[in-house]
Amino acid sequence: EDKVVQSPLSLVVHEGDTVTLNCSYEVTNFRSLLWYKQEKKAPTFLFMLTSSGIEKKSGRLSSILDKKELFSILNITATQTGDSAVYLCAVENTGGFKTIFGAGTRLFVKA
Amino acid sequence: DSGVTQTPKHLITATGQRVTLRCSPRSGDLSVYWYQQSLDQGLQFLIQYYNGEERAKGNILERFSAQQFPDLHSELNLSSLELGDSALYFCASSDSMNSYNEQFFGPGTRLTVL
């Protein structure tokens, strides 16, 4: 059965800290891994990863995929209160182009 | 604002009833996806349409159905509603057939079944 597991489930940090969010997956016919940020409303796209070892970066956020060990990490440096959100990891497979989401990591950044 | 619109914003109904959720994708996007997000299940992929045709099916119940119209808007029909159907229903769109590109999510419709 395809599944995506994220850890930790939640964490609380102080502004300026660096955090690492983990996503491990088991999926047949892997196509891509995606990271989303969900605040109060709809998820917003962060990254799509398809190749191992290539870091994607956007400002203070970065992510990398390891297709051999079947995991990805999302790093946030110099966290700000605006980073407080649920971060969702999702994996797409080629069999029916389904998207499987993890339960998310709830990040709370304290001022 | 993602450019994806969903109506209604909130919907409260009783068990056994039927509701229709509507989604208008971003201009130019041919793919529409429907997701259900509940507290205990997280975000679940339901179904995808591409240019009017069903493209992929996820964890969608038989009581649920969807369609995409020639103007590319989509409707998700939920019938014989149960308490457990209470959730936030998201629609997303992309310009790709294969969901290879970024999906843009609408604001969601919150359904409450009493």
Short mmCIF file of C-alpha atoms in Angstrom, two decimals, chain B residues 47-114:
data_model
loop_
_atom_site.label_atom_id
_atom_site.label_comp_id
_atom_site.label_asym_id
_atom_site.label_seq_id
_atom_site.Cartn_x
_atom_site.Cartn_y
_atom_site.Cartn_z
CA ILE B 47 -10.56 12.40 -8.48
CA GLN B 48 -8.97 14.22 -11.41
CA TYR B 49 -10.46 15.46 -14.66
CA TYR B 50 -8.59 16.64 -17.69
CA ASN B 51 -10.39 18.59 -20.40
CA GLY B 52 -13.72 17.05 -19.54
CA GLU B 53 -12.61 13.46 -19.09
CA GLU B 54 -11.89 11.51 -15.94
CA ARG B 55 -8.13 11.03 -15.66
CA ALA B 56 -7.43 9.46 -12.27
CA LYS B 57 -9.41 8.16 -9.36
CA GLY B 58 -8.39 8.10 -5.73
CA ASN B 59 -10.31 7.38 -2.57
CA ILE B 60 -13.68 8.48 -3.85
CA LEU B 61 -16.80 6.82 -2.49
CA GLU B 62 -19.49 5.48 -4.79
CA ARG B 63 -21.89 8.01 -3.27
CA PHE B 64 -19.68 10.75 -4.69
CA SER B 65 -19.43 11.70 -8.34
CA ALA B 66 -17.85 14.49 -10.30
CA GLN B 67 -17.79 15.92 -13.76
CA GLN B 68 -16.01 18.59 -15.72
CA PHE B 69 -18.00 20.67 -18.14
CA PRO B 70 -17.03 22.08 -21.56
CA ASP B 71 -16.21 25.45 -19.97
CA LEU B 72 -13.81 23.48 -17.70
CA HIS B 73 -15.58 24.18 -14.45
CA SER B 74 -16.16 21.11 -12.33
CA GLU B 75 -18.77 19.92 -9.90
CA LEU B 76 -18.46 17.38 -7.13
CA ASN B 77 -21.73 15.75 -6.16
CA LEU B 78 -22.08 14.14 -2.76
CA SER B 79 -25.19 12.12 -2.07
CA SER B 80 -26.72 10.16 0.81
CA LEU B 81 -24.57 12.27 3.07
CA GLU B 82 -23.26 10.83 6.31
CA LEU B 83 -21.82 12.54 9.36
CA GLY B 84 -18.38 11.33 8.35
CA ASP B 85 -18.57 13.28 5.11
CA SER B 86 -18.10 16.49 7.06
CA ALA B 87 -14.82 17.89 5.82
CA LEU B 88 -13.11 20.60 3.85
CA TYR B 89 -13.28 19.89 0.13
CA PHE B 90 -10.58 21.43 -2.01
CA CYS B 91 -10.43 21.81 -5.73
CA ALA B 92 -7.09 22.34 -7.44
CA SER B 93 -6.15 23.00 -11.04
CA SER B 94 -3.06 22.70 -13.15
CA ASP B 95 -2.10 23.15 -16.77
CA SER B 96 -0.78 19.61 -17.01
CA MET B 97 -2.54 16.37 -17.90
CA ASN B 98 -0.23 14.33 -15.74
CA SER B 99 -0.31 16.41 -12.56
CA TYR B 100 3.37 16.93 -13.22
CA ASN B 101 3.13 20.63 -12.73
CA GLU B 102 2.17 22.66 -9.72
CA GLN B 103 -1.41 22.36 -8.58
CA PHE B 104 -3.11 25.55 -7.47
CA PHE B 105 -5.65 25.07 -4.73
CA GLY B 106 -8.92 26.89 -4.28
CA PRO B 107 -10.03 28.19 -0.88
CA GLY B 108 -12.14 25.10 -0.21
CA THR B 109 -15.75 24.39 0.68
CA ARG B 110 -16.43 23.44 4.27
CA LEU B 111 -19.20 20.87 4.45
CA THR B 112 -20.90 20.15 7.73
CA VAL B 113 -23.36 17.26 7.87
CA LEU B 114 -25.66 17.33 10.91
#
